[in-house]
Short mmCIF file of N, CA and C and ligand atoms in Angstrom, two decimals:
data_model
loop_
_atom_site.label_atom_id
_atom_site.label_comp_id
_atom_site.label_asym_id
_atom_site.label_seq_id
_atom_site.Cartn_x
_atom_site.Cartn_y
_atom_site.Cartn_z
N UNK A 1 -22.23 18.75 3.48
CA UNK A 1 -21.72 17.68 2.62
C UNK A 1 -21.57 18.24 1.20
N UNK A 2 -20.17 18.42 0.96
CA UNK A 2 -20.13 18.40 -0.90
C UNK A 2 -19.86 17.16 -1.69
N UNK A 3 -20.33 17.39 -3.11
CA UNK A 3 -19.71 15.74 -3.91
C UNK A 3 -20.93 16.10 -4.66
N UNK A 4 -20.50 15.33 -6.05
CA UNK A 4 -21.71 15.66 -6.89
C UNK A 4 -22.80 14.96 -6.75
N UNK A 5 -24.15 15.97 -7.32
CA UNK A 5 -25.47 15.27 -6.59
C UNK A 5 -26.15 14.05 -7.65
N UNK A 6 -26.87 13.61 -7.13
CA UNK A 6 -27.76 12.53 -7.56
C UNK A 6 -28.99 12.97 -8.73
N UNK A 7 -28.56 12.26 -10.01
CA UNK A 7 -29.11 12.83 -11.02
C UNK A 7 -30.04 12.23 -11.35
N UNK A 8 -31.45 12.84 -11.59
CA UNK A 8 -32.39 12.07 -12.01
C UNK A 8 -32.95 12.70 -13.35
N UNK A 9 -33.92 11.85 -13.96
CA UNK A 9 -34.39 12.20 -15.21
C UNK A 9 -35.76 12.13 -15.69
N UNK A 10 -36.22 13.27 -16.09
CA UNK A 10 -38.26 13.38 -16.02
C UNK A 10 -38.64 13.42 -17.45
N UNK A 11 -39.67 13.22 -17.55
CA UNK A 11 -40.48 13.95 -18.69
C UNK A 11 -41.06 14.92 -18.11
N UNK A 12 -41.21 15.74 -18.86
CA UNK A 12 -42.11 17.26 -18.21
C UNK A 12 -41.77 17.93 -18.44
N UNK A 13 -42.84 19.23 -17.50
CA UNK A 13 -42.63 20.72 -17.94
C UNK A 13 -42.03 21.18 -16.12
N UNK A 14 -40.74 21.47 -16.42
CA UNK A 14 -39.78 22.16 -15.30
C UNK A 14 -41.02 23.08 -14.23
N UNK A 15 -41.82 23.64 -14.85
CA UNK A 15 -42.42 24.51 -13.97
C UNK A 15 -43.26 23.42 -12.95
N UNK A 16 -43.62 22.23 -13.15
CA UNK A 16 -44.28 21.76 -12.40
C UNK A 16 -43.32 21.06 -11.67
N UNK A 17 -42.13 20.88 -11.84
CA UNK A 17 -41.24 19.82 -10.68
C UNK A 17 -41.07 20.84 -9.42
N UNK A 18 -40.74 19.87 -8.07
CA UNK A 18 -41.00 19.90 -7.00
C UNK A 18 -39.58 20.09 -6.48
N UNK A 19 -39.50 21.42 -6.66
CA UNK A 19 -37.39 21.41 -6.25
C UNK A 19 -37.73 22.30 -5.48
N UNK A 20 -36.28 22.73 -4.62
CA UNK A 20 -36.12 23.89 -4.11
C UNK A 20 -36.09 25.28 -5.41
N UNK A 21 -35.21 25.03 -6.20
CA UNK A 21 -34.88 25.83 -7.42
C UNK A 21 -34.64 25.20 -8.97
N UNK A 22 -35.51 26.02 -9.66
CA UNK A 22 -35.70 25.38 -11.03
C UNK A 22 -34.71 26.57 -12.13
N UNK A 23 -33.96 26.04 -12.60
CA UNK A 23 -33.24 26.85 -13.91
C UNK A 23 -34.14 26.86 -15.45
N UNK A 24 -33.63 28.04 -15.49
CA UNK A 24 -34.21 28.42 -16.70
C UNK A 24 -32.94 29.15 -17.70
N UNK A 25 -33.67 28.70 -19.12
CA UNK A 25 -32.48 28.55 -20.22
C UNK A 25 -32.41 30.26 -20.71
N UNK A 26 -31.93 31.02 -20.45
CA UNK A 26 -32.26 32.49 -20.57
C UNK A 26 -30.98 33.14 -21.67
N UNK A 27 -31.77 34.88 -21.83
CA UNK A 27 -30.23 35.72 -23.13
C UNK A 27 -29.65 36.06 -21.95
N UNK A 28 -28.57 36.54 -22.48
CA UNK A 28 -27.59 37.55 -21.70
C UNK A 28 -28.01 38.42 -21.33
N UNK A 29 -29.60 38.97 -22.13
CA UNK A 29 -29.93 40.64 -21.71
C UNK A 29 -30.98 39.83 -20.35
N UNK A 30 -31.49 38.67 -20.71
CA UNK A 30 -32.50 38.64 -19.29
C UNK A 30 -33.82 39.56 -19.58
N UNK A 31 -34.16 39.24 -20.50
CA UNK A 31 -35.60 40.02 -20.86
C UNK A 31 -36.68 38.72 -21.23
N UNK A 32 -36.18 37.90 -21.04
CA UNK A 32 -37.02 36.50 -21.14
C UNK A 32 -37.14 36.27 -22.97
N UNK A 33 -38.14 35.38 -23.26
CA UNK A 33 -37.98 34.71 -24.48
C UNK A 33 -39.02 33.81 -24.79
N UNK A 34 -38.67 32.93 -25.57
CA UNK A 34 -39.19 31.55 -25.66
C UNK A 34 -39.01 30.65 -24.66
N UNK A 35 -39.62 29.79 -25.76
CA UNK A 35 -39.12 27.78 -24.69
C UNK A 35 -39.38 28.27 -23.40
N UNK A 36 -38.75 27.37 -22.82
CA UNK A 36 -38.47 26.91 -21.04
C UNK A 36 -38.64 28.65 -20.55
N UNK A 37 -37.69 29.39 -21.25
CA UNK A 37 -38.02 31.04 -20.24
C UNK A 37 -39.67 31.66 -20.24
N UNK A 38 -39.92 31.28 -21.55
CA UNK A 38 -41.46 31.93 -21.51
C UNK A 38 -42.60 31.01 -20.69
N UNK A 39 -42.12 29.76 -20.02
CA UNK A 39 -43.09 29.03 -19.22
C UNK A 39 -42.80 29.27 -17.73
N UNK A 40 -41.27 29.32 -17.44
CA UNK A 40 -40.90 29.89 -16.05
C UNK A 40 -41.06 30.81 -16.12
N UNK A 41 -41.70 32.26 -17.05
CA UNK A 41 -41.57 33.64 -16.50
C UNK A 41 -43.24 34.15 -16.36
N UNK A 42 -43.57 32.71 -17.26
CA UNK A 42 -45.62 32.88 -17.18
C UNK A 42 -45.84 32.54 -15.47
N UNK A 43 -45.26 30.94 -15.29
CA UNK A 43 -45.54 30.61 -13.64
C UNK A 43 -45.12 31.65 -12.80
N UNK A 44 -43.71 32.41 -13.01
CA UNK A 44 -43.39 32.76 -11.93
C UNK A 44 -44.22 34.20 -12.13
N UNK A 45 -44.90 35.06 -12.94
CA UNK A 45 -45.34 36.21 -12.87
C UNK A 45 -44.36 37.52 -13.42
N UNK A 46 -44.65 38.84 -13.50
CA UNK A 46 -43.87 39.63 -14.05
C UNK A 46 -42.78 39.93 -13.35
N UNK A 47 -43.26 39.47 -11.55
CA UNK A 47 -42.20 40.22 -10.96
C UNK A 47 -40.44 39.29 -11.10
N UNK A 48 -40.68 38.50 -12.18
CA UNK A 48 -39.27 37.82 -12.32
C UNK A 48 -38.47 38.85 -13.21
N UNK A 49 -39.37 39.39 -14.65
CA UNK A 49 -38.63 40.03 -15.29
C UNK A 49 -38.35 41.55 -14.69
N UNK A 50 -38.67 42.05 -13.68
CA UNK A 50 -38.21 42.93 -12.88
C UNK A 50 -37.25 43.09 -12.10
N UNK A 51 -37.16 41.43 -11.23
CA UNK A 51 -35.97 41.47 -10.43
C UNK A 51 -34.63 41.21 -11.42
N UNK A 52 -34.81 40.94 -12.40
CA UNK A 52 -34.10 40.23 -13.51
C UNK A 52 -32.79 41.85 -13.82
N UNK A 53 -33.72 42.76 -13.79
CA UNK A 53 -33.53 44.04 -14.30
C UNK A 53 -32.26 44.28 -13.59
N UNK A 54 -31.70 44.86 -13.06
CA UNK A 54 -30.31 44.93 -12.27
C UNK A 54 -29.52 43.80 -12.43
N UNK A 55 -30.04 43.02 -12.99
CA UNK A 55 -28.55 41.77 -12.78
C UNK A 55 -27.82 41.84 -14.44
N UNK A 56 -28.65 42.22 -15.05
CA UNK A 56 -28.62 42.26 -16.79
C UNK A 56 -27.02 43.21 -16.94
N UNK A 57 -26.24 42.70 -18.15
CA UNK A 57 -26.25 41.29 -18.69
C UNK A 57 -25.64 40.21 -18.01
N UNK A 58 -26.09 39.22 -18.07
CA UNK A 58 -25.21 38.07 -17.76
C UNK A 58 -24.51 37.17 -19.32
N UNK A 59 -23.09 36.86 -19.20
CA UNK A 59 -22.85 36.18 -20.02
C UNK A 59 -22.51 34.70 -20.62
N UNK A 60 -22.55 34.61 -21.64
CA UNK A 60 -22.94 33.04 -21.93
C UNK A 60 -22.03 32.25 -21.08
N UNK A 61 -22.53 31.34 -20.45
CA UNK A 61 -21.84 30.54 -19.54
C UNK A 61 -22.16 31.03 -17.76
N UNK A 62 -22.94 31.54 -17.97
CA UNK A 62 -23.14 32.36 -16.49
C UNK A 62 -24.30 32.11 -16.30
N UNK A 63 -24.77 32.51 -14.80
CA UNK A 63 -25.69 32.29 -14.47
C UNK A 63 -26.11 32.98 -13.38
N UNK A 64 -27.70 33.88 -13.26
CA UNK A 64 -27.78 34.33 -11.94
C UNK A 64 -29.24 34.26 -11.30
N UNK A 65 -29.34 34.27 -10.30
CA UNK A 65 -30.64 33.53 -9.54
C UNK A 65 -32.05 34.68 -8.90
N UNK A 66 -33.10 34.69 -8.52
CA UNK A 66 -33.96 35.61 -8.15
C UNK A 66 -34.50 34.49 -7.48
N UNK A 67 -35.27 35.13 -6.90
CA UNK A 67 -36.75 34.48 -6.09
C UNK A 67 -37.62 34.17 -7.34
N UNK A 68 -38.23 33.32 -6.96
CA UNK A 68 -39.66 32.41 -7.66
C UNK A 68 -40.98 33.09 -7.69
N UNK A 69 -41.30 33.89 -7.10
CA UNK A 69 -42.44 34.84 -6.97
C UNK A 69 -43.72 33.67 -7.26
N UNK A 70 -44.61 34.08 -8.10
CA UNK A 70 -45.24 32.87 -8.33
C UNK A 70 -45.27 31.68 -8.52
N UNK A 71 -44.15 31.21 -8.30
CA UNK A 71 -43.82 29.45 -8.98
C UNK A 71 -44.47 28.79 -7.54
N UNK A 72 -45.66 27.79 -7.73
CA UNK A 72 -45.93 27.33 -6.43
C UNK A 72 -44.63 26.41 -5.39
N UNK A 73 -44.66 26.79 -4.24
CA UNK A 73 -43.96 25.62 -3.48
C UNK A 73 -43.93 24.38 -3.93
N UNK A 74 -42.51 23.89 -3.74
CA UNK A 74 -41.63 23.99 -2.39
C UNK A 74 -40.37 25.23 -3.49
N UNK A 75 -40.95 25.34 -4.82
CA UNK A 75 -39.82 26.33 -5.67
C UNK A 75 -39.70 27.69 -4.76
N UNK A 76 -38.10 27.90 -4.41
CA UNK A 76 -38.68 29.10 -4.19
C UNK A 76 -37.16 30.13 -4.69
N UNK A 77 -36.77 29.62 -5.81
CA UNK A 77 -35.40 30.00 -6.60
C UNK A 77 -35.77 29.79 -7.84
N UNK A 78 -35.50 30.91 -8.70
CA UNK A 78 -35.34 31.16 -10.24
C UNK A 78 -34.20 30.69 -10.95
N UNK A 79 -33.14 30.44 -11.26
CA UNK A 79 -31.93 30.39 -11.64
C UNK A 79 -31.84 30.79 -12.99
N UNK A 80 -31.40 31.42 -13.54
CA UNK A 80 -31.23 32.25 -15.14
C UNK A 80 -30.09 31.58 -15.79
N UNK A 81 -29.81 30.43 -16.62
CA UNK A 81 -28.46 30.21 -17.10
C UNK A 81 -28.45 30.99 -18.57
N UNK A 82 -27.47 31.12 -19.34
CA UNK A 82 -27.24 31.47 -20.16
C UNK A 82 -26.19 30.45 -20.97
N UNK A 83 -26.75 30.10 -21.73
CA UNK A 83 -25.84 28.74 -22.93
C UNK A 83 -25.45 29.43 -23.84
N UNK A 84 -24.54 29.11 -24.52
CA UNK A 84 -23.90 29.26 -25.74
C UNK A 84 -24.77 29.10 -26.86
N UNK A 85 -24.75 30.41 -28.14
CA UNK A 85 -25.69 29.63 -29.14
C UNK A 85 -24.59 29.38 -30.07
N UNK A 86 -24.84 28.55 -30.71
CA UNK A 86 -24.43 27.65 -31.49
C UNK A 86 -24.14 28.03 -32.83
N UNK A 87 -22.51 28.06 -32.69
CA UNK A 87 -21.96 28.87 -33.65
C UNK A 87 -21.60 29.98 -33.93
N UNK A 88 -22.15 30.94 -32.67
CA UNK A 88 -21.66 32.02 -32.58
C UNK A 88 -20.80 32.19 -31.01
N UNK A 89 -21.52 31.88 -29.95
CA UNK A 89 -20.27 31.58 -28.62
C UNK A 89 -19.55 30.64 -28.77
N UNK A 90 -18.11 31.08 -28.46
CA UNK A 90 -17.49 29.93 -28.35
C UNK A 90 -15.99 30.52 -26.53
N UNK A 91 -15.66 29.49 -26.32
CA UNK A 91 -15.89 27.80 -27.20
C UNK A 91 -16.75 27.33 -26.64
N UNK A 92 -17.93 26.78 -27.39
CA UNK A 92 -19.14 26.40 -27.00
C UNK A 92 -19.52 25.24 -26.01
N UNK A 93 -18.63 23.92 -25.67
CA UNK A 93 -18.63 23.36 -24.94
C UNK A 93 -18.33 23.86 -23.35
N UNK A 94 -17.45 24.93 -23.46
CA UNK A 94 -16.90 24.94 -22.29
C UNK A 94 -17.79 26.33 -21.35
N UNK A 95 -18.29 26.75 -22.53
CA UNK A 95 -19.64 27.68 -21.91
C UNK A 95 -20.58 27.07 -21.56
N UNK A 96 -21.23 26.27 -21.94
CA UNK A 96 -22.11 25.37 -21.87
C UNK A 96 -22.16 24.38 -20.61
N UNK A 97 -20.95 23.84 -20.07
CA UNK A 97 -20.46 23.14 -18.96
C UNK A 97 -20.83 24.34 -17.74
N UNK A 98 -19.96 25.47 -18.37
CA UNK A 98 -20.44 27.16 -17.55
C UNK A 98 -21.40 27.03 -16.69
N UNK A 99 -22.30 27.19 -17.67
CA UNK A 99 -23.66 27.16 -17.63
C UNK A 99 -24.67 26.47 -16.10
N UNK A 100 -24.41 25.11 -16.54
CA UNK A 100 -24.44 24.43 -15.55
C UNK A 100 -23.84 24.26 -14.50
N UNK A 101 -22.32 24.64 -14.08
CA UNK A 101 -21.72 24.51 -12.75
C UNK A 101 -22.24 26.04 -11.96
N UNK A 102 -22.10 27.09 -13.28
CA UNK A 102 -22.82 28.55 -12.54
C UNK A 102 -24.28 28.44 -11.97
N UNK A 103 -25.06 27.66 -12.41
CA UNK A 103 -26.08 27.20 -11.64
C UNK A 103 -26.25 26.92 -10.05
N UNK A 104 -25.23 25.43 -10.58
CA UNK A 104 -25.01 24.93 -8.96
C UNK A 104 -24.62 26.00 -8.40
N UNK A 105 -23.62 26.64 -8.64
CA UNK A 105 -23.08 27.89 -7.62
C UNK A 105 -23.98 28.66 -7.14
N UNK A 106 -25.26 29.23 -8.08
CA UNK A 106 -26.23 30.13 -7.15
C UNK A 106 -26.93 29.12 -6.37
N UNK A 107 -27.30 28.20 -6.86
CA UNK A 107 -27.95 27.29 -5.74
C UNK A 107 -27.23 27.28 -4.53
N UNK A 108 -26.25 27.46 -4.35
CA UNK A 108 -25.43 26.93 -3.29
C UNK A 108 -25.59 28.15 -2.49
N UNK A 109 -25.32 29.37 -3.19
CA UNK A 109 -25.21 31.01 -2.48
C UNK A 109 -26.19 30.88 -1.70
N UNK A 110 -28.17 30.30 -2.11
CA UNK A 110 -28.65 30.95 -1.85
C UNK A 110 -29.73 28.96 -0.92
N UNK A 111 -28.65 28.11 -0.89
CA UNK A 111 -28.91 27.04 0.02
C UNK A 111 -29.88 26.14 -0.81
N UNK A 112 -30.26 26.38 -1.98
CA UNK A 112 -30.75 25.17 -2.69
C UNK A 112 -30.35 24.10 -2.23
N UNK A 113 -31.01 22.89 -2.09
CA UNK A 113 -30.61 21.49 -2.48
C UNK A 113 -30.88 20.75 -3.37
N UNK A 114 -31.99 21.14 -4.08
CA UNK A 114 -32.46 20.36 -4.94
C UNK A 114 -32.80 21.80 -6.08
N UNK A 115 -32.56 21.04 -7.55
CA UNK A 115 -32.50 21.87 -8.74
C UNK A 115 -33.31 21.10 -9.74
N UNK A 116 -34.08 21.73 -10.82
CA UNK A 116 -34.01 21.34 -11.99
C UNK A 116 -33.73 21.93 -13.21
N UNK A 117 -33.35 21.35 -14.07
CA UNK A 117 -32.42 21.84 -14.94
C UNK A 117 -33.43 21.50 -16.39
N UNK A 118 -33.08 21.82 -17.57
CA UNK A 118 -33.83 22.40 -18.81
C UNK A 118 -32.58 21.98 -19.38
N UNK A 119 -33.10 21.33 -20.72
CA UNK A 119 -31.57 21.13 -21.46
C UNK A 119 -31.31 22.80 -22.36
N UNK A 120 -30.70 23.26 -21.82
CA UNK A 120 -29.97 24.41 -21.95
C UNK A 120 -28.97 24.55 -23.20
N UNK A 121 -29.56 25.11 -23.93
CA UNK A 121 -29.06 25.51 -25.56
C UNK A 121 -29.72 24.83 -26.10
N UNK A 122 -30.41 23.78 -26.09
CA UNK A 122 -30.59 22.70 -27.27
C UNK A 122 -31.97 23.23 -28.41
N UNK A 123 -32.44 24.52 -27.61
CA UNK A 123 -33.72 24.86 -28.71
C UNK A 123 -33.48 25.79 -29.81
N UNK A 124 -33.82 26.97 -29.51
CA UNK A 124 -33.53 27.65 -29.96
C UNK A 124 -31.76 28.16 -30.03
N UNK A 125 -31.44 27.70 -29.11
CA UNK A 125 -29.77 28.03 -29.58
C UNK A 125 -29.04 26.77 -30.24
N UNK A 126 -29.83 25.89 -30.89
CA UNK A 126 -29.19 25.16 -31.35
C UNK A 126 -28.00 24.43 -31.71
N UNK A 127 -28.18 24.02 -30.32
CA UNK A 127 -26.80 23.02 -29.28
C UNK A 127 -27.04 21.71 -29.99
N UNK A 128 -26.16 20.94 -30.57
CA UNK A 128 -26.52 19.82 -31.03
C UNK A 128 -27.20 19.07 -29.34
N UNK A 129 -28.04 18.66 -29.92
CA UNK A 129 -28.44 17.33 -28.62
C UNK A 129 -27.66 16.27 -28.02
N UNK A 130 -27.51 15.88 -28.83
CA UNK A 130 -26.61 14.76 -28.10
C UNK A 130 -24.91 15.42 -27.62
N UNK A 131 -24.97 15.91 -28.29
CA UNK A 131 -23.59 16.74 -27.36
C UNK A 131 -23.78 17.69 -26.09
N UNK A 132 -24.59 18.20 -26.28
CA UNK A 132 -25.32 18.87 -24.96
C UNK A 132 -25.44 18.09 -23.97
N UNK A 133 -26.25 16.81 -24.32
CA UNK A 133 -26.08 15.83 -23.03
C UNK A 133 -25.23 15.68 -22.88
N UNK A 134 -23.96 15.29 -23.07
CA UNK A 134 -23.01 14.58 -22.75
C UNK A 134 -22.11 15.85 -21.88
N UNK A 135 -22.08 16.88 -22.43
CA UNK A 135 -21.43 18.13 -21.48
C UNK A 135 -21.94 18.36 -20.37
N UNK A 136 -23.50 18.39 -20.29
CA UNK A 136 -24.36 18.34 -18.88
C UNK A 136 -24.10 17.46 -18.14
N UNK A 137 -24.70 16.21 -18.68
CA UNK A 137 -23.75 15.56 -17.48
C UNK A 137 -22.53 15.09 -17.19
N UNK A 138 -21.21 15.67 -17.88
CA UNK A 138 -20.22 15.36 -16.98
C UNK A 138 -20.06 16.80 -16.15
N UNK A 139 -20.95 17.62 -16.84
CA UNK A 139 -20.69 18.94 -15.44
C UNK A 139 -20.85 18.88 -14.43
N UNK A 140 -22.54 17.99 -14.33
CA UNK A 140 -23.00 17.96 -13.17
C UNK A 140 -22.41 16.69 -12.12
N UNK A 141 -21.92 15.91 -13.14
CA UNK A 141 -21.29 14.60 -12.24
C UNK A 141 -19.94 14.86 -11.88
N UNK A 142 -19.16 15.94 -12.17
CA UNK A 142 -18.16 16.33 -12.05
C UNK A 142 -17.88 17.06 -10.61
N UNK A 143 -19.12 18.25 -10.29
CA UNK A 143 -19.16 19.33 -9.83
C UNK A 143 -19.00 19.07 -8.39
N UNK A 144 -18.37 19.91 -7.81
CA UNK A 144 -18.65 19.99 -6.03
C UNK A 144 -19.56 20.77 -5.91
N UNK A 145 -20.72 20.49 -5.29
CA UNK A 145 -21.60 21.46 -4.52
C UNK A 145 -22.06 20.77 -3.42
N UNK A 146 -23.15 21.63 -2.91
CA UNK A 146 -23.86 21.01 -1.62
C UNK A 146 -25.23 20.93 -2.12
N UNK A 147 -25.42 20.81 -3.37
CA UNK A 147 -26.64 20.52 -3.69
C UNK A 147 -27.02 18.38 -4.17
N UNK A 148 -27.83 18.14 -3.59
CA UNK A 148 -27.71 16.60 -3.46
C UNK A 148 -28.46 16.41 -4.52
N UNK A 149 -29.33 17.19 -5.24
CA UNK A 149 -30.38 16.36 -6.25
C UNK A 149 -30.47 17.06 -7.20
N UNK A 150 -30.38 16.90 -8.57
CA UNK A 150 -30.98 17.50 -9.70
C UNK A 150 -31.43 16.50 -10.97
N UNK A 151 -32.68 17.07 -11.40
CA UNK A 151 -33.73 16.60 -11.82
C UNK A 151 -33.30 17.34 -13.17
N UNK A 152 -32.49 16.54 -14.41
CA UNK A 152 -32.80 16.58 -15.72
C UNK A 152 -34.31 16.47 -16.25
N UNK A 153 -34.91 17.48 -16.73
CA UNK A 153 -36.21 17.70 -17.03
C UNK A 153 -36.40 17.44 -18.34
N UNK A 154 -36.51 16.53 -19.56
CA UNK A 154 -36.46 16.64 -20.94
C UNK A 154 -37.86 16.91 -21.20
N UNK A 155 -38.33 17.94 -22.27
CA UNK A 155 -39.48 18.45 -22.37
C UNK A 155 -40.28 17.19 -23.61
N UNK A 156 -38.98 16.86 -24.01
CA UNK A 156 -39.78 15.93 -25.45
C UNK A 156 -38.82 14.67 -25.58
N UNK A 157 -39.38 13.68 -26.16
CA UNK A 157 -38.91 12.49 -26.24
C UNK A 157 -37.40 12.32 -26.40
N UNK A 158 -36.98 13.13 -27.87
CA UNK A 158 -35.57 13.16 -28.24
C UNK A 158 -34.52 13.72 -27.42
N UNK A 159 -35.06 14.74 -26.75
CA UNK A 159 -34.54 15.05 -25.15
C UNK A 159 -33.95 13.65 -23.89
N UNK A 160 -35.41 13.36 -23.92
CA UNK A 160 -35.14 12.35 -23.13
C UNK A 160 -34.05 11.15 -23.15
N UNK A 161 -34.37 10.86 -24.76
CA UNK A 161 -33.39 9.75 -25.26
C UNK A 161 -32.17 9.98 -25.05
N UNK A 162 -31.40 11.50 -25.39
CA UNK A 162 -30.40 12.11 -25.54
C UNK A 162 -29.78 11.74 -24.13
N UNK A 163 -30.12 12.46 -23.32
CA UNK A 163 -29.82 12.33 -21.79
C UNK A 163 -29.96 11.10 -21.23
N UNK A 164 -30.48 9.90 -21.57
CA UNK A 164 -30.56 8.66 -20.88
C UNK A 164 -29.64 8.11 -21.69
N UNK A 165 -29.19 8.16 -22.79
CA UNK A 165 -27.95 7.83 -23.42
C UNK A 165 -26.87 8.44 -22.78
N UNK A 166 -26.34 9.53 -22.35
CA UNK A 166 -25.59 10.20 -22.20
C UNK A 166 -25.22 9.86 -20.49
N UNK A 167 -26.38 9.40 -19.77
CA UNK A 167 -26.01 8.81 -18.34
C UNK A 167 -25.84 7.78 -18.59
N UNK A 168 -25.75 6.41 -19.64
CA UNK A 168 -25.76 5.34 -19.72
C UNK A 168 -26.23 4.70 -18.81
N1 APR B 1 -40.05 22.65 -19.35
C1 APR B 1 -38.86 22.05 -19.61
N2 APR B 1 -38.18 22.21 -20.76
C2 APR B 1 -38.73 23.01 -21.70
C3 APR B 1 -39.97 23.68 -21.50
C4 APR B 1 -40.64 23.47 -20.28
N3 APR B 1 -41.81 24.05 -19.99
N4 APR B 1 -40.25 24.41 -22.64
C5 APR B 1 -39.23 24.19 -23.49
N5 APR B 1 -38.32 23.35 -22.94
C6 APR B 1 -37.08 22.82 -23.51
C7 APR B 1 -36.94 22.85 -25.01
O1 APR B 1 -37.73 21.82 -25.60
C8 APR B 1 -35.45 22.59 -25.13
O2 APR B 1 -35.20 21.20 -25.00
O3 APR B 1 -35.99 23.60 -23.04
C9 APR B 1 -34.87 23.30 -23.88
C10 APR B 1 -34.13 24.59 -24.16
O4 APR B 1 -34.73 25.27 -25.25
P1 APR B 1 -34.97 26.87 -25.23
O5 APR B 1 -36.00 27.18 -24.21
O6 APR B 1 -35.21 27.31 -26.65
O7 APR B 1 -33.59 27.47 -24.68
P2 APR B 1 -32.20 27.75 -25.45
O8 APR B 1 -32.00 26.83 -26.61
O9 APR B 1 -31.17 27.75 -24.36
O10 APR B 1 -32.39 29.22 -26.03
C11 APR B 1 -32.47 30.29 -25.12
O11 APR B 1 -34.46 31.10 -26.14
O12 APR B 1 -36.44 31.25 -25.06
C12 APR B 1 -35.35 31.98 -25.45
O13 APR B 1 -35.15 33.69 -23.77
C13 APR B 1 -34.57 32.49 -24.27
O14 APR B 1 -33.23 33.85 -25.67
C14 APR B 1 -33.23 32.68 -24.90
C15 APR B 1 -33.12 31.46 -25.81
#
């Protein structure tokens, strides 16, 4: 079955949701970072930034996937997106949309059904927020895949707000 999946919306920390595959907001070089990468690369252990090693670089708007190594079950997919930072990629919306449909796509390669997602640019690459939501989800409500569920994860309130505005 393709058609876009069923979007839901958390408070939390991505490493603890219960997906098949959890995305993480990553550079182009894939050497990990802050935010969301430095909590998926603590759960999942070193051997992420290893498998990471051969796929390097990926570019903004792209996205590529590893095994979960340590991330407890039922995770058992990494997904690496890469967002646009802000003001220097462009055109930044349409990388950013990238971002997220290149997701679904490794999910799909590698039979995900269920994803969670990290608002992607909005920290440190300083994606305006509320525009970020609104690109995420018409990506994801847009998208064909065979993935049925993804779990918008907002780490902090203004997150949250952003994205529950943005699904109206
Ligand atoms: N779970 C879910 N979301 C989180 C978590 C977490 N544990 N930790 C942080 N976040 C949120 C941030 O609050 C923000 O809303 O993830 C969102 C994305 O922020 P960043 O992690 O800073 O990602 P981004 O803006 O895309 O910048 C990517 O930062 O960490 C480095 O290696 C990364 O160079 C890359 C850059």
């Amino acid at each position: 079955m393709t058609g876009a999946p069923r979007l839901d919306l958390v408070r939390g920390d991505i490493t603890a949701i219960a997906v098949d595959a959890i995305v993480t907001a990553a550079n182009s070089a894939l050497v990990g970072g802050g935010g969301v990468d430095a909590a998926v690369h603590a759960a999942a252990g070193p051997r992420l930034l290893a498998a990471l090693r051969p796929l390097a670089p990926c570019p903004p708007g792209g996205a590529v996937v590893t095994p979960a190594f340590d991330l407890d079950p039922p995770v058992r997919h990494v997904v690496h997106a890469v967002g646009p930072r802000h003001g220097i990629d462009e055109p930044a919306a349409e990388l950013l949309h990238g971002a997220y449909v290149e997701s679904l796509r490794r999910c799909d390669e590698v039979g995900a059904r269920s994803v969670a997602f990290p608002s992607i640019s909005t920290g440190v690459y300083r994606y305006p927020l509320a525009a970020a939501a609104a690109v995420s989800v018409a990506a994801l409500r847009t998208a064909t895949t065979r993935v049925t569920r993804c779990v918008l994860v907002a780490f902090d309130e203004r997150t949250h707000r952003a994205w529950a505005d943005a699904l109206g």
